[in-house]
PDB file of N, CA and C in Angstrom:
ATOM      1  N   UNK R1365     -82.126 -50.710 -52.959  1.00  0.00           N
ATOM      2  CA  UNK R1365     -82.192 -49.545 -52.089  1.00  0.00           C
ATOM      3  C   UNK R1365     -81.418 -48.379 -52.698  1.00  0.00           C
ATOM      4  N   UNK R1366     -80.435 -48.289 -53.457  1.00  0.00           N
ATOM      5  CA  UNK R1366     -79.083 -47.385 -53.864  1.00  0.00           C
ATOM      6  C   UNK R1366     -80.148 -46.954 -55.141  1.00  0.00           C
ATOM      7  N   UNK R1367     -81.029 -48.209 -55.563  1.00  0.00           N
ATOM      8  CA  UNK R1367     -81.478 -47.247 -56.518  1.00  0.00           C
ATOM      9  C   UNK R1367     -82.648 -46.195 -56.612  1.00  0.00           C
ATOM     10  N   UNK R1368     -83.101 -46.130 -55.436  1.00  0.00           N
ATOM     11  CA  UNK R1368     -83.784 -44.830 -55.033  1.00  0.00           C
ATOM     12  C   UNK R1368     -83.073 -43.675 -55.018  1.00  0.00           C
ATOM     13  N   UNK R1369     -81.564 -44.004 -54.838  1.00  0.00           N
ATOM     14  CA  UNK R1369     -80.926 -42.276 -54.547  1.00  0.00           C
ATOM     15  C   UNK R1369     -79.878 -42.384 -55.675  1.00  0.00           C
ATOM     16  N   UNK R1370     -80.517 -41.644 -56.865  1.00  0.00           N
ATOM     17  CA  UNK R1370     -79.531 -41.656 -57.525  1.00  0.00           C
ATOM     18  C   UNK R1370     -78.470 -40.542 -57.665  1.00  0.00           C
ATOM     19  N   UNK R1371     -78.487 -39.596 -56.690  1.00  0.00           N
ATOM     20  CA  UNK R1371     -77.481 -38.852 -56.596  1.00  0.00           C
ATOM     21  C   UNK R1371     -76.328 -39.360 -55.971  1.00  0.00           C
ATOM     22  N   UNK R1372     -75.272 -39.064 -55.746  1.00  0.00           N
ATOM     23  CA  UNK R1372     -73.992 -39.442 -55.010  1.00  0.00           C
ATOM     24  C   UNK R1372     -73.273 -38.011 -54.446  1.00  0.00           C
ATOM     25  N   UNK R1373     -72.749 -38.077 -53.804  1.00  0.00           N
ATOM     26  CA  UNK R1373     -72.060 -36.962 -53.264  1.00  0.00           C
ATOM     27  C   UNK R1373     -70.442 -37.133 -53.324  1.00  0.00           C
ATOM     28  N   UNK R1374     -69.731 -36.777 -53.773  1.00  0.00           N
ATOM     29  CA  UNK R1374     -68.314 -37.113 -53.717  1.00  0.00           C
ATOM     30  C   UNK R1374     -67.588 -35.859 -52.408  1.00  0.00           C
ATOM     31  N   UNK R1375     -67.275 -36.206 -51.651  1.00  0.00           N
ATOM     32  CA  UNK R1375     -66.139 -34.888 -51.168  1.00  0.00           C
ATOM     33  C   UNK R1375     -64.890 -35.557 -51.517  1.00  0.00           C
ATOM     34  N   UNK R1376     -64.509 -34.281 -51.968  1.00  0.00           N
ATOM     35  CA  UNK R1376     -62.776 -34.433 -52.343  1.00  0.00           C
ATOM     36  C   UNK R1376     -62.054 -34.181 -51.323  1.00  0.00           C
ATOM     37  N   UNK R1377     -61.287 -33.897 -51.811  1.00  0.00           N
ATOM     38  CA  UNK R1377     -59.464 -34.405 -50.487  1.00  0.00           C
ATOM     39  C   UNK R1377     -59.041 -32.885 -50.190  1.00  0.00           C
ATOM     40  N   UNK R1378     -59.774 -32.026 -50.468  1.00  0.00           N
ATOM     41  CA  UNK R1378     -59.696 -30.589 -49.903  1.00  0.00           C
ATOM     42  C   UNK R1378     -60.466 -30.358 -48.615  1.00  0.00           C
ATOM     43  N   UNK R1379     -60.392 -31.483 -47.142  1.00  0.00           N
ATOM     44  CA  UNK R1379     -60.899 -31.351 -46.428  1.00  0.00           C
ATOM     45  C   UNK R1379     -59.917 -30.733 -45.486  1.00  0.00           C
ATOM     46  N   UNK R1380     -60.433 -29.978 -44.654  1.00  0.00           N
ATOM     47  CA  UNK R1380     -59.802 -29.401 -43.535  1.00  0.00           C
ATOM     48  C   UNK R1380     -60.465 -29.429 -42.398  1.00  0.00           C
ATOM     49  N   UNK R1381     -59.786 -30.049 -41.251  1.00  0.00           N
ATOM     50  CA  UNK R1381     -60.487 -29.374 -39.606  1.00  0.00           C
ATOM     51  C   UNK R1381     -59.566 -28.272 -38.979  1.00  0.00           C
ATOM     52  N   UNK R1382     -60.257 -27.473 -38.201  1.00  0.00           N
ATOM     53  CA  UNK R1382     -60.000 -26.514 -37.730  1.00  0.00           C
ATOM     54  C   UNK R1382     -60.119 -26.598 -36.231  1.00  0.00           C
ATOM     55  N   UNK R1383     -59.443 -25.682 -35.398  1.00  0.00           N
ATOM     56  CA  UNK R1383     -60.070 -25.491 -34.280  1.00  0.00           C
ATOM     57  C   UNK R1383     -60.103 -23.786 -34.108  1.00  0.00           C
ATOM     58  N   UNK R1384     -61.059 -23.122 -32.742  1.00  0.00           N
ATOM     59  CA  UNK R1384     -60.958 -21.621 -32.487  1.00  0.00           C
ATOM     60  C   UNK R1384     -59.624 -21.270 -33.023  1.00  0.00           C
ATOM     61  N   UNK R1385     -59.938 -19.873 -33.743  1.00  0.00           N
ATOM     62  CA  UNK R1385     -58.737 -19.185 -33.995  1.00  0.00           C
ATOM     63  C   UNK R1385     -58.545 -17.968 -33.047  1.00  0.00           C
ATOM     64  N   UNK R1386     -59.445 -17.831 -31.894  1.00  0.00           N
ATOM     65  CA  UNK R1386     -59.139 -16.573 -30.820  1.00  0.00           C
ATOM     66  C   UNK R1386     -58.046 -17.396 -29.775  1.00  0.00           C
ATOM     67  N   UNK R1387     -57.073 -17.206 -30.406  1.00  0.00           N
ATOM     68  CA  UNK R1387     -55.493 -17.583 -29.854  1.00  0.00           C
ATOM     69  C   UNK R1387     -55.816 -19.526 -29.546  1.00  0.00           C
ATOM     70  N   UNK R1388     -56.284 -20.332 -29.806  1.00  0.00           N
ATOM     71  CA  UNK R1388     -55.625 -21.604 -30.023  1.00  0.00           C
ATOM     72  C   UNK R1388     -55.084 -21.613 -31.679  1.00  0.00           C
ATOM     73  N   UNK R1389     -54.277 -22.900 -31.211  1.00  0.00           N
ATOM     74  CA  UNK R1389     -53.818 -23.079 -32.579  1.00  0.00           C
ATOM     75  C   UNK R1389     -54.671 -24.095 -33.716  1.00  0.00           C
ATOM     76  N   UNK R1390     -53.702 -24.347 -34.825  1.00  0.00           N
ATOM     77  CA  UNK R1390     -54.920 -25.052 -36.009  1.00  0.00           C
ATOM     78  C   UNK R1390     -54.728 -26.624 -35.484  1.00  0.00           C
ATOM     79  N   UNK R1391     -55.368 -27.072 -35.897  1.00  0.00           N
ATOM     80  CA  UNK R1391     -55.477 -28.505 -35.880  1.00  0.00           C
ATOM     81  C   UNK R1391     -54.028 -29.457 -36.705  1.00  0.00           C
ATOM     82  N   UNK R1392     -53.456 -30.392 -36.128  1.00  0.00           N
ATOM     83  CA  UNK R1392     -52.557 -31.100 -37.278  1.00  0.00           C
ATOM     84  C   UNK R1392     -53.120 -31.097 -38.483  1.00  0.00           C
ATOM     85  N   UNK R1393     -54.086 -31.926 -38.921  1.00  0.00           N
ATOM     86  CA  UNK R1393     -54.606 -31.611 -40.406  1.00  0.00           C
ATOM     87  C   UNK R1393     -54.309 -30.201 -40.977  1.00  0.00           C
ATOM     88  N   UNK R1394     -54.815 -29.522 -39.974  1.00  0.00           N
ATOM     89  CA  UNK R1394     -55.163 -28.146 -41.078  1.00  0.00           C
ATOM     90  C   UNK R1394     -53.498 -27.414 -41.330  1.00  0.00           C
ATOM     91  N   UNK R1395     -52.382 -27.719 -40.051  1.00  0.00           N
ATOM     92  CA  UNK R1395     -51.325 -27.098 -40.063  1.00  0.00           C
ATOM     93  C   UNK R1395     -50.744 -27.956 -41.856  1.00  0.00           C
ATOM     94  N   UNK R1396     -51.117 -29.558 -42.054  1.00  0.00           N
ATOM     95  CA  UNK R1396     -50.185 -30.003 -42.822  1.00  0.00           C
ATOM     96  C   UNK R1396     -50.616 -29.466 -44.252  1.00  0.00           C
ATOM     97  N   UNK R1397     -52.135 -29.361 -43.704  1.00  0.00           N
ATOM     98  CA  UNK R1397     -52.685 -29.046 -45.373  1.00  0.00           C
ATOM     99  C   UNK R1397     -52.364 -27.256 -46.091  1.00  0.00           C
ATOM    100  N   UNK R1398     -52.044 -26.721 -44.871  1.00  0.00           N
ATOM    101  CA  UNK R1398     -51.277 -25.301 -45.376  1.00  0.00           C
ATOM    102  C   UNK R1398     -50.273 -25.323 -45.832  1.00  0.00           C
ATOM    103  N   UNK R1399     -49.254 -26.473 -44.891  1.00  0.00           N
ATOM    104  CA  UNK R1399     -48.294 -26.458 -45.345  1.00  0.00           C
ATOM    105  C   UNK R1399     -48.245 -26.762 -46.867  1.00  0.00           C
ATOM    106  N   UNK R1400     -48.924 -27.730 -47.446  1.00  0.00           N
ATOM    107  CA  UNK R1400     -48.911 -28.251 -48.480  1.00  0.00           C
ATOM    108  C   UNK R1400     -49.504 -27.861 -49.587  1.00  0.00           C
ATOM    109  N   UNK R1401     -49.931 -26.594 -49.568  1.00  0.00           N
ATOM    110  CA  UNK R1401     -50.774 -25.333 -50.381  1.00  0.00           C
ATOM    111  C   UNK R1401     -51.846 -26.298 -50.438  1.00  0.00           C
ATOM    112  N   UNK R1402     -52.870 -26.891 -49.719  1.00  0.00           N
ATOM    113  CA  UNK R1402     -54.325 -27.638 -50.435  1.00  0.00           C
ATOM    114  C   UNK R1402     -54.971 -27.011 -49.366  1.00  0.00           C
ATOM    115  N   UNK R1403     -54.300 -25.243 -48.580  1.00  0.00           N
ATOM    116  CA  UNK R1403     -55.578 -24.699 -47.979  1.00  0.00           C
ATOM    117  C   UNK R1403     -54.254 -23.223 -48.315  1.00  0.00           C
ATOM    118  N   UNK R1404     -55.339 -21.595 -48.035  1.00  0.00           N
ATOM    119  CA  UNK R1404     -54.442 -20.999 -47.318  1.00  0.00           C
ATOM    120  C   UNK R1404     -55.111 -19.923 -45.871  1.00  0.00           C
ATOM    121  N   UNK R1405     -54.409 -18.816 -46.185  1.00  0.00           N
ATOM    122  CA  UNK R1405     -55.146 -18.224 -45.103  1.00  0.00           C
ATOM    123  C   UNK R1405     -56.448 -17.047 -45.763  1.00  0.00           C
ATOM    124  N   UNK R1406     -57.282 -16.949 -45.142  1.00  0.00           N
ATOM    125  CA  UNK R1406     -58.053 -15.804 -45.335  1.00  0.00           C
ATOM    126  C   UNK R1406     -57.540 -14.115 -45.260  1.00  0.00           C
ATOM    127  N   UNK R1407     -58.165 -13.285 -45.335  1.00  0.00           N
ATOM    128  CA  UNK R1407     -57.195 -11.953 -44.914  1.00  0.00           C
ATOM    129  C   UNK R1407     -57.943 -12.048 -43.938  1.00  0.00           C
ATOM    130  N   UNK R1408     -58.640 -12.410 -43.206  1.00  0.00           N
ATOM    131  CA  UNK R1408     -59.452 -13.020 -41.599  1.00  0.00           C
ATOM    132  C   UNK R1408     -58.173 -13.687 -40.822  1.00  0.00           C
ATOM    133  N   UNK R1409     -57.587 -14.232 -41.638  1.00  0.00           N
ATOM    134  CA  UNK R1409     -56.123 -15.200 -40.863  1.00  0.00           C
ATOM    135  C   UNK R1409     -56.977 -16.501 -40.717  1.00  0.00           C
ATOM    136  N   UNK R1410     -58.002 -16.655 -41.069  1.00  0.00           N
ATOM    137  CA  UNK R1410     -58.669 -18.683 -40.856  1.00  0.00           C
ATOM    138  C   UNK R1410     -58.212 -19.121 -42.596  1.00  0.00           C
ATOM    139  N   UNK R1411     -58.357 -20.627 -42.105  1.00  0.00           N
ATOM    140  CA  UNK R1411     -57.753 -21.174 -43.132  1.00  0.00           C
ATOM    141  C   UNK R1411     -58.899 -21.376 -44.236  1.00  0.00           C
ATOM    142  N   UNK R1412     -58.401 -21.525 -45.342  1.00  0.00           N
ATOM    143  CA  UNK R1412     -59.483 -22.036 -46.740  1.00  0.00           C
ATOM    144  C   UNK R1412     -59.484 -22.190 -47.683  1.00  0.00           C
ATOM    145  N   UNK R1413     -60.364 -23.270 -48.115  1.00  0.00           N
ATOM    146  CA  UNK R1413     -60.362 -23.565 -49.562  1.00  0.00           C
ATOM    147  C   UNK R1413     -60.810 -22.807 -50.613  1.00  0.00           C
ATOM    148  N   UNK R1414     -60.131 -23.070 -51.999  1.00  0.00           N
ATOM    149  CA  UNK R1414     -60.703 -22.508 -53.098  1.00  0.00           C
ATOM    150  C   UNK R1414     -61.548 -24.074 -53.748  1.00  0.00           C
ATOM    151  N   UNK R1415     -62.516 -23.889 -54.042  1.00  0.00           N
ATOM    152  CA  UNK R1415     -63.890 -25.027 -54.729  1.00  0.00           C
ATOM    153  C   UNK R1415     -64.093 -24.511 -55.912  1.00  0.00           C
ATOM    154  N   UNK R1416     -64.077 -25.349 -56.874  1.00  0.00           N
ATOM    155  CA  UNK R1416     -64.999 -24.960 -58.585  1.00  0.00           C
ATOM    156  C   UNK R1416     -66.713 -25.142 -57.896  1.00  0.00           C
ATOM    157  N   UNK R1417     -67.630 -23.859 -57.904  1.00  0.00           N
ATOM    158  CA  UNK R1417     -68.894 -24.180 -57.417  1.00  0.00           C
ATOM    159  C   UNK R1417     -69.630 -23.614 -58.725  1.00  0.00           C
ATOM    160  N   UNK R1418     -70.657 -24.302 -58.895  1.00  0.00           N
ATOM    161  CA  UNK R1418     -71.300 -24.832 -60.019  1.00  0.00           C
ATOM    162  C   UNK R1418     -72.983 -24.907 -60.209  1.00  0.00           C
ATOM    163  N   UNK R1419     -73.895 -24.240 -59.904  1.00  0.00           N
ATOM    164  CA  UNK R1419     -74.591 -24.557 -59.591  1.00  0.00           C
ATOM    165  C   UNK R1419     -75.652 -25.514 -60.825  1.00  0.00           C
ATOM    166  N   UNK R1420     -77.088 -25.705 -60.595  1.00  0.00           N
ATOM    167  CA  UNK R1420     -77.677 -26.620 -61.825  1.00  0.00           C
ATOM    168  C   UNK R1420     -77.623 -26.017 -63.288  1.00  0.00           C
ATOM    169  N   UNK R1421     -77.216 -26.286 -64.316  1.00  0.00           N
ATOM    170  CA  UNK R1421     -77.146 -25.442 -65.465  1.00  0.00           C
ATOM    171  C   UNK R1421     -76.177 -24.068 -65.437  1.00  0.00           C
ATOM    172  N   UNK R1422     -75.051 -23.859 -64.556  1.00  0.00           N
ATOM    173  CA  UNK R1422     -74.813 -22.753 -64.694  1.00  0.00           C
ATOM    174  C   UNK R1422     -73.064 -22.922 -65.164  1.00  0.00           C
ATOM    175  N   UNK R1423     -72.711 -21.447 -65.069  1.00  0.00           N
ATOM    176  CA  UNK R1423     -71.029 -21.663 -65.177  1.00  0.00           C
ATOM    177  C   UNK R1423     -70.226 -21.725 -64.006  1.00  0.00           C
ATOM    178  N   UNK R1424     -69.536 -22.568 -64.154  1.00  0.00           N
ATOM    179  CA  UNK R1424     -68.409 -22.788 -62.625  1.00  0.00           C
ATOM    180  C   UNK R1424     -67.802 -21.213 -62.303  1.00  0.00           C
ATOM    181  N   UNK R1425     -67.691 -21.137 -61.055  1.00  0.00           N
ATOM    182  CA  UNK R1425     -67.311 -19.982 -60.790  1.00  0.00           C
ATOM    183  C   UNK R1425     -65.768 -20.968 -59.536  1.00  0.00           C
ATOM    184  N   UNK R1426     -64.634 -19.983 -58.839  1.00  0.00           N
ATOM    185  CA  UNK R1426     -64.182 -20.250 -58.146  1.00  0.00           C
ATOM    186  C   UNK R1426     -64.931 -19.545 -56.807  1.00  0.00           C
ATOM    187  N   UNK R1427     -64.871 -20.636 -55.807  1.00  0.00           N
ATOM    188  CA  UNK R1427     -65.590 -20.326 -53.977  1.00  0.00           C
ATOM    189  C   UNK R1427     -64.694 -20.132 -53.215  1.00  0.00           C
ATOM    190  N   UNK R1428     -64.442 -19.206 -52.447  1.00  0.00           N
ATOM    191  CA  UNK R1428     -63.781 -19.121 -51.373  1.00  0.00           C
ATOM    192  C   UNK R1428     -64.665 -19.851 -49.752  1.00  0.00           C
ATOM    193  N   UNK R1429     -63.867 -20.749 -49.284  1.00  0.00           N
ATOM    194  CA  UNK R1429     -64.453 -21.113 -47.599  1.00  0.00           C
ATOM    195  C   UNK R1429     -63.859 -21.488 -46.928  1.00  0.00           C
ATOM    196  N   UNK R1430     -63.949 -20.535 -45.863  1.00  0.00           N
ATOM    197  CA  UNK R1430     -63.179 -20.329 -44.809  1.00  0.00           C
ATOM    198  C   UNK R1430     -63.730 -21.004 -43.475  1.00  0.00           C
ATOM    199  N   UNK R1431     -63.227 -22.190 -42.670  1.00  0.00           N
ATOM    200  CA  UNK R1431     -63.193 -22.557 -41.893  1.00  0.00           C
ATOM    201  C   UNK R1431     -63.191 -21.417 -40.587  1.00  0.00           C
ATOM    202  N   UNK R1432     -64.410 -21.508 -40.423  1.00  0.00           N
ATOM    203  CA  UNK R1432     -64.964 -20.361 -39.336  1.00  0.00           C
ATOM    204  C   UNK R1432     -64.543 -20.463 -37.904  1.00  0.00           C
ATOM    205  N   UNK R1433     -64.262 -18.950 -37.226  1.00  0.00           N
ATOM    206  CA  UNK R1433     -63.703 -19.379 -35.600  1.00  0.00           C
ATOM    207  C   UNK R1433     -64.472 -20.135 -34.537  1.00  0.00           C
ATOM    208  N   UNK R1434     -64.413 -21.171 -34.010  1.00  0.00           N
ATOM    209  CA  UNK R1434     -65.277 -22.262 -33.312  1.00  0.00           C
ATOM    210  C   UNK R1434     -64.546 -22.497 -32.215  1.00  0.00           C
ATOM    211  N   UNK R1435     -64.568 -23.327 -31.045  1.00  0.00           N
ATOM    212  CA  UNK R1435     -63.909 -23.693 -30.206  1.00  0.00           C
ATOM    213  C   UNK R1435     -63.868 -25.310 -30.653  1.00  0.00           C
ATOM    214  N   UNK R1436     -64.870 -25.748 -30.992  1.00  0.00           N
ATOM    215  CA  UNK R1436     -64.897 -27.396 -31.427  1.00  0.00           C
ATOM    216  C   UNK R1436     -64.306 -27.232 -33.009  1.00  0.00           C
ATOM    217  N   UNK R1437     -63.898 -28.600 -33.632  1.00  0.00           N
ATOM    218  CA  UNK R1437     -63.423 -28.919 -34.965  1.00  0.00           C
ATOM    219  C   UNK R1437     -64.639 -29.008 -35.748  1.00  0.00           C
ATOM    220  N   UNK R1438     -64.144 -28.251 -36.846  1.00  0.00           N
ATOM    221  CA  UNK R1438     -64.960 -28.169 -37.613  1.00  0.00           C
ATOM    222  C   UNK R1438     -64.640 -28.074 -38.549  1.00  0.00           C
ATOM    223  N   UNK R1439     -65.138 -28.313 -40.202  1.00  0.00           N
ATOM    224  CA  UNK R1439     -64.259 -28.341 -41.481  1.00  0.00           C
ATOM    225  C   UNK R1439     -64.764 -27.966 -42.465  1.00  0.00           C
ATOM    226  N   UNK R1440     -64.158 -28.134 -43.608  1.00  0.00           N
ATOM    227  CA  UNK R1440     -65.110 -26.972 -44.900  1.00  0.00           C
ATOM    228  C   UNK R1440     -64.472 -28.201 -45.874  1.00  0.00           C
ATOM    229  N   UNK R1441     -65.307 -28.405 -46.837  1.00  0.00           N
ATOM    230  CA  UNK R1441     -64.626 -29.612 -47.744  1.00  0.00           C
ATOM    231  C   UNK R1441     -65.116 -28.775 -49.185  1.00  0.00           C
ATOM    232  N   UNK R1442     -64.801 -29.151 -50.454  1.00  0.00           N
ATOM    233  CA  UNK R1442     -65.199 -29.127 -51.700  1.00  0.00           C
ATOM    234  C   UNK R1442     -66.158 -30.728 -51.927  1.00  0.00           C
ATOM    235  N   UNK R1443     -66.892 -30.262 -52.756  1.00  0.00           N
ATOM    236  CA  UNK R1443     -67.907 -31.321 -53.138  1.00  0.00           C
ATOM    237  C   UNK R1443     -68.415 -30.838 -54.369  1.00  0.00           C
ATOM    238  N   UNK R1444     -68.640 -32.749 -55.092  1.00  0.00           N
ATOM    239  CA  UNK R1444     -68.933 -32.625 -56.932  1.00  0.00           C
ATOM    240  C   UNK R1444     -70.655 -33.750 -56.040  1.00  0.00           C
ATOM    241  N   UNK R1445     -71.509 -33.276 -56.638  1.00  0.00           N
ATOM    242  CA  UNK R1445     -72.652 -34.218 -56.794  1.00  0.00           C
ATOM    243  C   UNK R1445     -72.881 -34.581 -58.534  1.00  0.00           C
ATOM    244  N   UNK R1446     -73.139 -35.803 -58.324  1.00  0.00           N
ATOM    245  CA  UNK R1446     -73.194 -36.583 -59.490  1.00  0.00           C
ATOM    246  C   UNK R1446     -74.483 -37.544 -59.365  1.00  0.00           C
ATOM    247  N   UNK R1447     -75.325 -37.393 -60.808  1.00  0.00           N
ATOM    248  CA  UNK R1447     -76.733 -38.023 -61.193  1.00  0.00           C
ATOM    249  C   UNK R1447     -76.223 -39.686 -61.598  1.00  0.00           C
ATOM    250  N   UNK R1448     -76.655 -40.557 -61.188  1.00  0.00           N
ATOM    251  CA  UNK R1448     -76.278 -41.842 -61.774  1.00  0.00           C
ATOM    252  C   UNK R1448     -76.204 -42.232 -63.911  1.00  0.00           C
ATOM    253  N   UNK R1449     -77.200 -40.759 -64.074  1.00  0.00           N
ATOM    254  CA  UNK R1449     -77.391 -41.242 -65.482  1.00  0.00           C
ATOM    255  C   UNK R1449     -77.348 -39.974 -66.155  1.00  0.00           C
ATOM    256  N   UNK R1450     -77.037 -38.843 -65.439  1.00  0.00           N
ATOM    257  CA  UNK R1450     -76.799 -37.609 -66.480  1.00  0.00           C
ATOM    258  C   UNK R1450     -75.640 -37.006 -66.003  1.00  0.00           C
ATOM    259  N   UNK R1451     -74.778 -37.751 -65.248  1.00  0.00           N
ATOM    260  CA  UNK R1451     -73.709 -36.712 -64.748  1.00  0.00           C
ATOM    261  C   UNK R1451     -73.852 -35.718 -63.895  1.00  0.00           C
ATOM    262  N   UNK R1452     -72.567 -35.141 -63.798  1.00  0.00           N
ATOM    263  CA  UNK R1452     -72.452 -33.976 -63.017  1.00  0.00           C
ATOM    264  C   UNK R1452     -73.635 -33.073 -63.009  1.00  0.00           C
ATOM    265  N   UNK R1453     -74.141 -32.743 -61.523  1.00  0.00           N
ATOM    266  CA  UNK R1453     -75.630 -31.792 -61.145  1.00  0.00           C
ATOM    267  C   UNK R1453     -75.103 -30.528 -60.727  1.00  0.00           C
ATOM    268  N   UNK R1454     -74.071 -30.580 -59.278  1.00  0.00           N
ATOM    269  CA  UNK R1454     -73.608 -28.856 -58.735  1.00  0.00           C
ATOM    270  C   UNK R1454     -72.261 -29.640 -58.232  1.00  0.00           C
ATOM    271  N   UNK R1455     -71.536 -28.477 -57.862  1.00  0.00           N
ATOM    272  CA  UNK R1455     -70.241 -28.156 -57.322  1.00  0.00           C
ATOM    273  C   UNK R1455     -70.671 -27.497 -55.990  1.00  0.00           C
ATOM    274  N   UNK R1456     -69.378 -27.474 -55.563  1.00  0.00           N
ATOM    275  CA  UNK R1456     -69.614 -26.429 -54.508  1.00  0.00           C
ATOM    276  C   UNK R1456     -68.789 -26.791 -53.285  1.00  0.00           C
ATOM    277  N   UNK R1457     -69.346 -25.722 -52.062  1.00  0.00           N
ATOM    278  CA  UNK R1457     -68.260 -26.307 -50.919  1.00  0.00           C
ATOM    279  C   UNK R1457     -69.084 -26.314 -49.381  1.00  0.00           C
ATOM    280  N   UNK R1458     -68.931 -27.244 -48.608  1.00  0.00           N
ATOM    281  CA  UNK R1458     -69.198 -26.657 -47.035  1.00  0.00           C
ATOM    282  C   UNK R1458     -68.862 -26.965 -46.707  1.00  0.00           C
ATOM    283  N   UNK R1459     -69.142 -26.041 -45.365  1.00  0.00           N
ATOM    284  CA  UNK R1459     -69.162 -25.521 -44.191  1.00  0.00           C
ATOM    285  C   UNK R1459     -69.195 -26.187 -42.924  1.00  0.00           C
ATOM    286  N   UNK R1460     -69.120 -25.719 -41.699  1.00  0.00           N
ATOM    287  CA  UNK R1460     -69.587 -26.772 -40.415  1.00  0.00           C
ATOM    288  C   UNK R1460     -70.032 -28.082 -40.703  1.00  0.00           C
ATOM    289  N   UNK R1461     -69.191 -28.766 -41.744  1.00  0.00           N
ATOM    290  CA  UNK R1461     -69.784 -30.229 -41.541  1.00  0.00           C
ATOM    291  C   UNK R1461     -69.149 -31.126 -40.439  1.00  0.00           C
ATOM    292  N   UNK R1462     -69.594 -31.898 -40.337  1.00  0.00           N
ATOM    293  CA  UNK R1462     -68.428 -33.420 -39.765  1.00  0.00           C
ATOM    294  C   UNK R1462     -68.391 -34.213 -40.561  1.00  0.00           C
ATOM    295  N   UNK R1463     -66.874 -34.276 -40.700  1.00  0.00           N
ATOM    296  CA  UNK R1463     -66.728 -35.310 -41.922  1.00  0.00           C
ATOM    297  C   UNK R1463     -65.787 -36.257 -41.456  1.00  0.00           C
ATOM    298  N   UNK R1464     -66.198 -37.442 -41.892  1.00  0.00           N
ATOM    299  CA  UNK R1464     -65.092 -38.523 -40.891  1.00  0.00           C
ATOM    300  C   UNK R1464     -64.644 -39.748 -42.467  1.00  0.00           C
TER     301      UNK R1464
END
């Protein structure tokens, strides 16, 4: 079955949840991961990652993503996709996922 999909998706450890930023506060995650420079703030004031994004054949560029104002949690991760037999395909980052 695994060998039908030979892509993989990795998300890295640059995940963040968020909650509304119209006056609630951030989420524990997101407060520790500021603390710990692996997010910062936007000039928006929401929190976010910097991602190496990459697209097919191209040159890595740095991404800015910013965990958008929501009332529910929501998170922005970095992600490497990888071919089982040629390597690395794109970089990049999102948005409104759920990531557990």
């Amino acid at each position: 079955a695994m060998s039908r999909f030979p892509l993989l998706l990795f998300l890295l450890s640059s995940v963040a949840l968020g909650r509304s930023f119209n006056g609630l506060d951030d989420s524990p995650l997101t407060k520790e991961f500021l603390k710990a420079g692996l997010m910062h703030r936007s000039a928006e004031g929401l929190p976010t990652v910097t991602c190496l994004s990459r697209g097919l054949h191209q040159e890595p560029v740095l991404k800015e993503c910013s965990v958008e104002a929501r009332f529910d949690e929501v998170s922005a991760v970095c992600y490497t996709l990888w071919h089982k037999d040629g390597g690395m395909v794109q970089q990049g980052c999102l948005t409104k996922q759920d990531v557990s």
